[in-house]
Tab-separated table of C-alpha atoms in Angstrom:
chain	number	residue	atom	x	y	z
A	47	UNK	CA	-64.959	21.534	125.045
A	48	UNK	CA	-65.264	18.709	122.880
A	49	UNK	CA	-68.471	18.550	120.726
A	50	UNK	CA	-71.168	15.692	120.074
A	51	UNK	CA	-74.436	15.127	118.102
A	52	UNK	CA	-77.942	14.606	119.352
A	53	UNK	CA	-80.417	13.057	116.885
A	54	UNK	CA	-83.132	15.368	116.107
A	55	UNK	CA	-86.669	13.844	115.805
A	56	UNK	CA	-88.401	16.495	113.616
A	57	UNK	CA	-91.950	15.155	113.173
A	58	UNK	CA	-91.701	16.567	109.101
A	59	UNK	CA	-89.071	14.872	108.619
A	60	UNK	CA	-88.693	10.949	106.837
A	61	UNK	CA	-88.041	8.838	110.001
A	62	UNK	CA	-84.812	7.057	108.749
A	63	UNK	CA	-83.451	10.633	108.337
A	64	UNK	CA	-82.000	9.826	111.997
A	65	UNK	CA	-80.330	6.770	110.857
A	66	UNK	CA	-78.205	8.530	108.171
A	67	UNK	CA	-77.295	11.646	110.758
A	68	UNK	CA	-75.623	9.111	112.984
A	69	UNK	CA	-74.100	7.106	110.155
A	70	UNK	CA	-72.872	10.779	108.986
A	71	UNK	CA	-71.631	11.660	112.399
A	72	UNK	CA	-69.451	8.798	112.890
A	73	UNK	CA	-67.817	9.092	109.164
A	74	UNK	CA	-67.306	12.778	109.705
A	75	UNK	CA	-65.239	11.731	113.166
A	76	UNK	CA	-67.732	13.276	116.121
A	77	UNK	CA	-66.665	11.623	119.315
A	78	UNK	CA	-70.120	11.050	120.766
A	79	UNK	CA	-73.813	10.646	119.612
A	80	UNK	CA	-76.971	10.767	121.175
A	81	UNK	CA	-80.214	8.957	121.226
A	82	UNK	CA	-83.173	10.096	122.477
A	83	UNK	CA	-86.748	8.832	122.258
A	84	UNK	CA	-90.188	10.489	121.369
A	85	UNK	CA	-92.583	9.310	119.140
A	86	UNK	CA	-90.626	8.553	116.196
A	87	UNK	CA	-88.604	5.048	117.476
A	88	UNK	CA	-87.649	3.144	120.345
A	89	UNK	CA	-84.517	4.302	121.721
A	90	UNK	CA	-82.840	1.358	121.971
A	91	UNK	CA	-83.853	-0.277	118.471
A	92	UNK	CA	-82.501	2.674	116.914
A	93	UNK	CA	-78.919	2.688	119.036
A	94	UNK	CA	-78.551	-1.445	118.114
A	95	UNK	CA	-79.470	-0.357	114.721
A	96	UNK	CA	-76.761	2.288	114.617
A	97	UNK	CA	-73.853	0.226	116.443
A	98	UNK	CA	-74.266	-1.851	114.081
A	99	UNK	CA	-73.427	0.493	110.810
A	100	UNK	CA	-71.131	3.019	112.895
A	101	UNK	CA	-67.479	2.023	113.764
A	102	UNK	CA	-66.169	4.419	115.943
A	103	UNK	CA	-68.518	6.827	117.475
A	104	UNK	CA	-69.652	6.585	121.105
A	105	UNK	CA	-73.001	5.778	121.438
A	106	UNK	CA	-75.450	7.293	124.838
A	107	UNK	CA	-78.762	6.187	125.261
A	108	UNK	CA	-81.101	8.875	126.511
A	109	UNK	CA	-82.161	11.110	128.482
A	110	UNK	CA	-84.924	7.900	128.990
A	111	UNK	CA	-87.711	9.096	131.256
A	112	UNK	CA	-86.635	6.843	134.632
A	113	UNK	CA	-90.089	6.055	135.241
A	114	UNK	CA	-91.081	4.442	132.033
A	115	UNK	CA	-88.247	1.387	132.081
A	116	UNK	CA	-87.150	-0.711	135.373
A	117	UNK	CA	-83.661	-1.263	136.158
A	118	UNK	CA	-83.905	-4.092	134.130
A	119	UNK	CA	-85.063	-3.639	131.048
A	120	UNK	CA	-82.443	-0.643	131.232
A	121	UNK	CA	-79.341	-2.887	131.639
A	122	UNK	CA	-80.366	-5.431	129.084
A	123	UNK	CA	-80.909	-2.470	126.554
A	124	UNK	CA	-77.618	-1.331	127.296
A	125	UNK	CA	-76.057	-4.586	126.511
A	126	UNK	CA	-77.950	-5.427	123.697
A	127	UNK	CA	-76.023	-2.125	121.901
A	128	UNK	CA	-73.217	-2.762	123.474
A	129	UNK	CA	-73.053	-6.398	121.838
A	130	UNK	CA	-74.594	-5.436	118.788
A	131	UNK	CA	-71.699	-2.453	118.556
A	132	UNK	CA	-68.712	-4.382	120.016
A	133	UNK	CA	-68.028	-0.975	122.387
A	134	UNK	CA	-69.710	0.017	125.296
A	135	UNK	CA	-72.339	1.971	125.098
A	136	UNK	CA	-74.155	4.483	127.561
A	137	UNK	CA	-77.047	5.953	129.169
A	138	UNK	CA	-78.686	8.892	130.294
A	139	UNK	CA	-81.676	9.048	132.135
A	140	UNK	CA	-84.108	11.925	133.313
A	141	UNK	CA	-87.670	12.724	134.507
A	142	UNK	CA	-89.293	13.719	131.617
A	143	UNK	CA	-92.591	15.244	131.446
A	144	UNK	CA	-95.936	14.048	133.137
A	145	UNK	CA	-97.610	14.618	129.413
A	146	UNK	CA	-94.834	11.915	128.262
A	147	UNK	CA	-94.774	9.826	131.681
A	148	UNK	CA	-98.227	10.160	132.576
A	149	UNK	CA	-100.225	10.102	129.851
A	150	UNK	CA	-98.379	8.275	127.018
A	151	UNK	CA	-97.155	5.783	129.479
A	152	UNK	CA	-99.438	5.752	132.112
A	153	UNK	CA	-96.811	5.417	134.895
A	154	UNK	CA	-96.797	7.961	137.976
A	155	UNK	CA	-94.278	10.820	137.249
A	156	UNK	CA	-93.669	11.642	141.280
A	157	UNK	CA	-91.508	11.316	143.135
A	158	UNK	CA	-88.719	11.893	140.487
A	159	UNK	CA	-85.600	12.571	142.599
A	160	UNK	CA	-86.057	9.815	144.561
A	161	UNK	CA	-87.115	7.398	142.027
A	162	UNK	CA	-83.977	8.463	139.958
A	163	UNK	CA	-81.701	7.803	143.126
A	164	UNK	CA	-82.961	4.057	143.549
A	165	UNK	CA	-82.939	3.405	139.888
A	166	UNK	CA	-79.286	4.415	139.768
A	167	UNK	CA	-78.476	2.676	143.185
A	168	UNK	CA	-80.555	-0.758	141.493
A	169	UNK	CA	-78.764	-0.330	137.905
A	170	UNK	CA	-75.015	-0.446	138.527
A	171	UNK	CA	-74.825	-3.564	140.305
A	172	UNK	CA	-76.531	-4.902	137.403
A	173	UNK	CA	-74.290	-3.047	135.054
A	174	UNK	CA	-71.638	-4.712	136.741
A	175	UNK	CA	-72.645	-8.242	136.317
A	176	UNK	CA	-74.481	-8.808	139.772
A	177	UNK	CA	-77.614	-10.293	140.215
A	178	UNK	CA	-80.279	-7.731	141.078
A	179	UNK	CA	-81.389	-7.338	144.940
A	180	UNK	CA	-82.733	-3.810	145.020
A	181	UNK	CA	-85.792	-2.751	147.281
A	182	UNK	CA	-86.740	0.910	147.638
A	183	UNK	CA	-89.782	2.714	147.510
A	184	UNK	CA	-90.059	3.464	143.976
A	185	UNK	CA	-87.702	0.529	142.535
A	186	UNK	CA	-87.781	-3.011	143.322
A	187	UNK	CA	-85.890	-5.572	141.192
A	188	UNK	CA	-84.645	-9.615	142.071
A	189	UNK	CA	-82.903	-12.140	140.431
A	190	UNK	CA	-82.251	-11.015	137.339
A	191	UNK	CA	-78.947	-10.755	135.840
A	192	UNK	CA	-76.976	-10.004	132.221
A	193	UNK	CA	-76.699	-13.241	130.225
A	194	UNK	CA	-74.614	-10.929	127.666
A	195	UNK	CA	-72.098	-10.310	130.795
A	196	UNK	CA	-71.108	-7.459	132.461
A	197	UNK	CA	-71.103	-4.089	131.190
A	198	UNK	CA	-68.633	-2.185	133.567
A	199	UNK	CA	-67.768	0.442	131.237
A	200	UNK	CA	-71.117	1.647	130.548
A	201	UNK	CA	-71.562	5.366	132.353
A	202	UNK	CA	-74.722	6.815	133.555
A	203	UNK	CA	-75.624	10.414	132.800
A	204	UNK	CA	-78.332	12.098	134.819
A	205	UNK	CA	-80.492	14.854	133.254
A	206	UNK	CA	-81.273	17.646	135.475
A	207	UNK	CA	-81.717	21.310	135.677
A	208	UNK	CA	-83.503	21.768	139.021
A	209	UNK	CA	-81.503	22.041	142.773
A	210	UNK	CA	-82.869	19.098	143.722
A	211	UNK	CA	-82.124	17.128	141.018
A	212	UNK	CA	-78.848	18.753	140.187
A	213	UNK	CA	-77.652	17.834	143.405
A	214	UNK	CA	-78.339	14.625	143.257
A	215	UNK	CA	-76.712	14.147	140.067
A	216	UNK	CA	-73.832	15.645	140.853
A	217	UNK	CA	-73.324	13.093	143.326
A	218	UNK	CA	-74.278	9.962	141.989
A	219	UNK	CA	-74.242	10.272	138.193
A	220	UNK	CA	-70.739	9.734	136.024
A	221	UNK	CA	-72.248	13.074	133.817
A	222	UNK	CA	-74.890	15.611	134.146
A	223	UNK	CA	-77.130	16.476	131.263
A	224	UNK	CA	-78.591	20.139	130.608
A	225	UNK	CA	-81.008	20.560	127.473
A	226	UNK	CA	-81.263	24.071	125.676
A	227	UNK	CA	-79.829	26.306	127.887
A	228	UNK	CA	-77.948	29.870	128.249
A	229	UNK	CA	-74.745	30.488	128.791
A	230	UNK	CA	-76.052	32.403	132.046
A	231	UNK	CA	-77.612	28.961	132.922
A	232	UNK	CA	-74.839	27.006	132.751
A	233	UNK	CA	-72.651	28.842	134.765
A	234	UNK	CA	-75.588	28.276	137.416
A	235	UNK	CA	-75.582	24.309	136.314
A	236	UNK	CA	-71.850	24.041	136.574
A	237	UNK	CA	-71.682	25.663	139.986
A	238	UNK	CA	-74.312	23.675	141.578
A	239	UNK	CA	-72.474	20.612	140.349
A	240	UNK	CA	-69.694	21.739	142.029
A	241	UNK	CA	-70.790	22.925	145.102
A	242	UNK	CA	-72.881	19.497	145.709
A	243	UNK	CA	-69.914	17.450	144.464
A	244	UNK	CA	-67.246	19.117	146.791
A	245	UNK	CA	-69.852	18.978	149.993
A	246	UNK	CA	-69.796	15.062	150.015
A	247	UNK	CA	-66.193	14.999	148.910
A	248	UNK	CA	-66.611	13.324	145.534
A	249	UNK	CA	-65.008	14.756	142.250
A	250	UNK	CA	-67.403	16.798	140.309
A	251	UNK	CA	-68.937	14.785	136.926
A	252	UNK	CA	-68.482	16.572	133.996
A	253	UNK	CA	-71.538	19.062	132.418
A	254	UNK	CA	-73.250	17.825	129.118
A	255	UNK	CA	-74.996	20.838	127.241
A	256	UNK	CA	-77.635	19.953	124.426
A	257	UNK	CA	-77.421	23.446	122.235
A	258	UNK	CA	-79.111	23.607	118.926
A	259	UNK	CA	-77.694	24.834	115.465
A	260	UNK	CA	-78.675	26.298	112.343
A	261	UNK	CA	-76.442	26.006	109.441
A	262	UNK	CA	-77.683	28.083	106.302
């Protein structure tokens, strides 16, 4: 088990208070942090801003609600950190909420499990330098392409705690993401991972667990 942050968004709390918790993380040696979005800052603002005044610490993007960006805008964020850090940098993506999908954003939230399936399928050849030819059902992107280069390194993390989309991850993502769970729960998580991983022959991605703390 190796442990990571997650920046908290407390709504109480001064906004740049999430600046100086990853600056803190990184001098205090934590392998990985975590960047979220809610209502505080853009996600990606917030993980250039960081690269830039960390040195060592892994930076992941996300969970991102996969129906509020397009394949696009979601490879050119992950370069821009990724230049702006001089490391890769990395995503996760999820469904979200229809209170944050549907009526902050005013994007449909259905069909999630398929929409996260093309976006992944339209993203990597992106990631990987290609110019985008991607048309599904929920996801269409052309002709667009990284003018910061490739970014071959950068993983993709699906969040997911129901079959459906459990499965899927556990076949297409490079991690699987679980937020505030039991120990009972991930046992579940871990074995549906497993069991959907081994039935299409693929190794099984490695489990993510978001756990809060209280130090006092």
């Amino acid at each position: 088990m190796r442990l990571g942050v997650v920046l908290p968004y407390w709504l109480d709390r001064p906004a740049l208070e999430a600046v100086a918790i990853g600056e803190t993380a990184d001098r205090l040696g934590y392998g990985s942090l975590r960047i979220g979005e809610m209502m505080t800052f853009d996600a990606f603002a917030l993980a250039g801003a960081l690269a830039r005044t960390t040195t060592r610490i892994a930076i992941t993007v996300g969970p991102l609600p996969v129906a509020t960006r397009d394949p696009a805008a979601l490879a050119l964020g992950m370069a821009s950190v990724s230049a702006l850090g001089g490391r890769p940098a990395h995503l996760a993506l999820g469904a979200s909420t229809p209170a944050v999908v549907e009526r902050w954003h005013g994007r449909p939230w259905q069909p999630t499990v398929a929409r996260m399936r093309e976006c992944v399928a339209a993203l990597r050849p992106i990631l990987n330098g290609e110019r985008s030819k991607f048309t599904g059902a929920q996801v269409t992107t052309a002709g667009f392409r990284l003018a910061a280069g490739a970014q071959p390194q950068t993983t993709i993390a699906v969040a997911a705690f129901g079959s459906r989309m459990l499965a899927l991850a556990a076949t297409i993502a490079d991690r699987v993401v679980a937020n505030l769970v039991t120990a009972a729960q991930v046992a579940r998580i871990r074995d549906a991972i497993d069991t959907a991983a081994r039935a299409t022959g693929r190794a099984a991605p490695p489990l993510t667990v978001w756990v809060p703390a209280a130090l006092t």
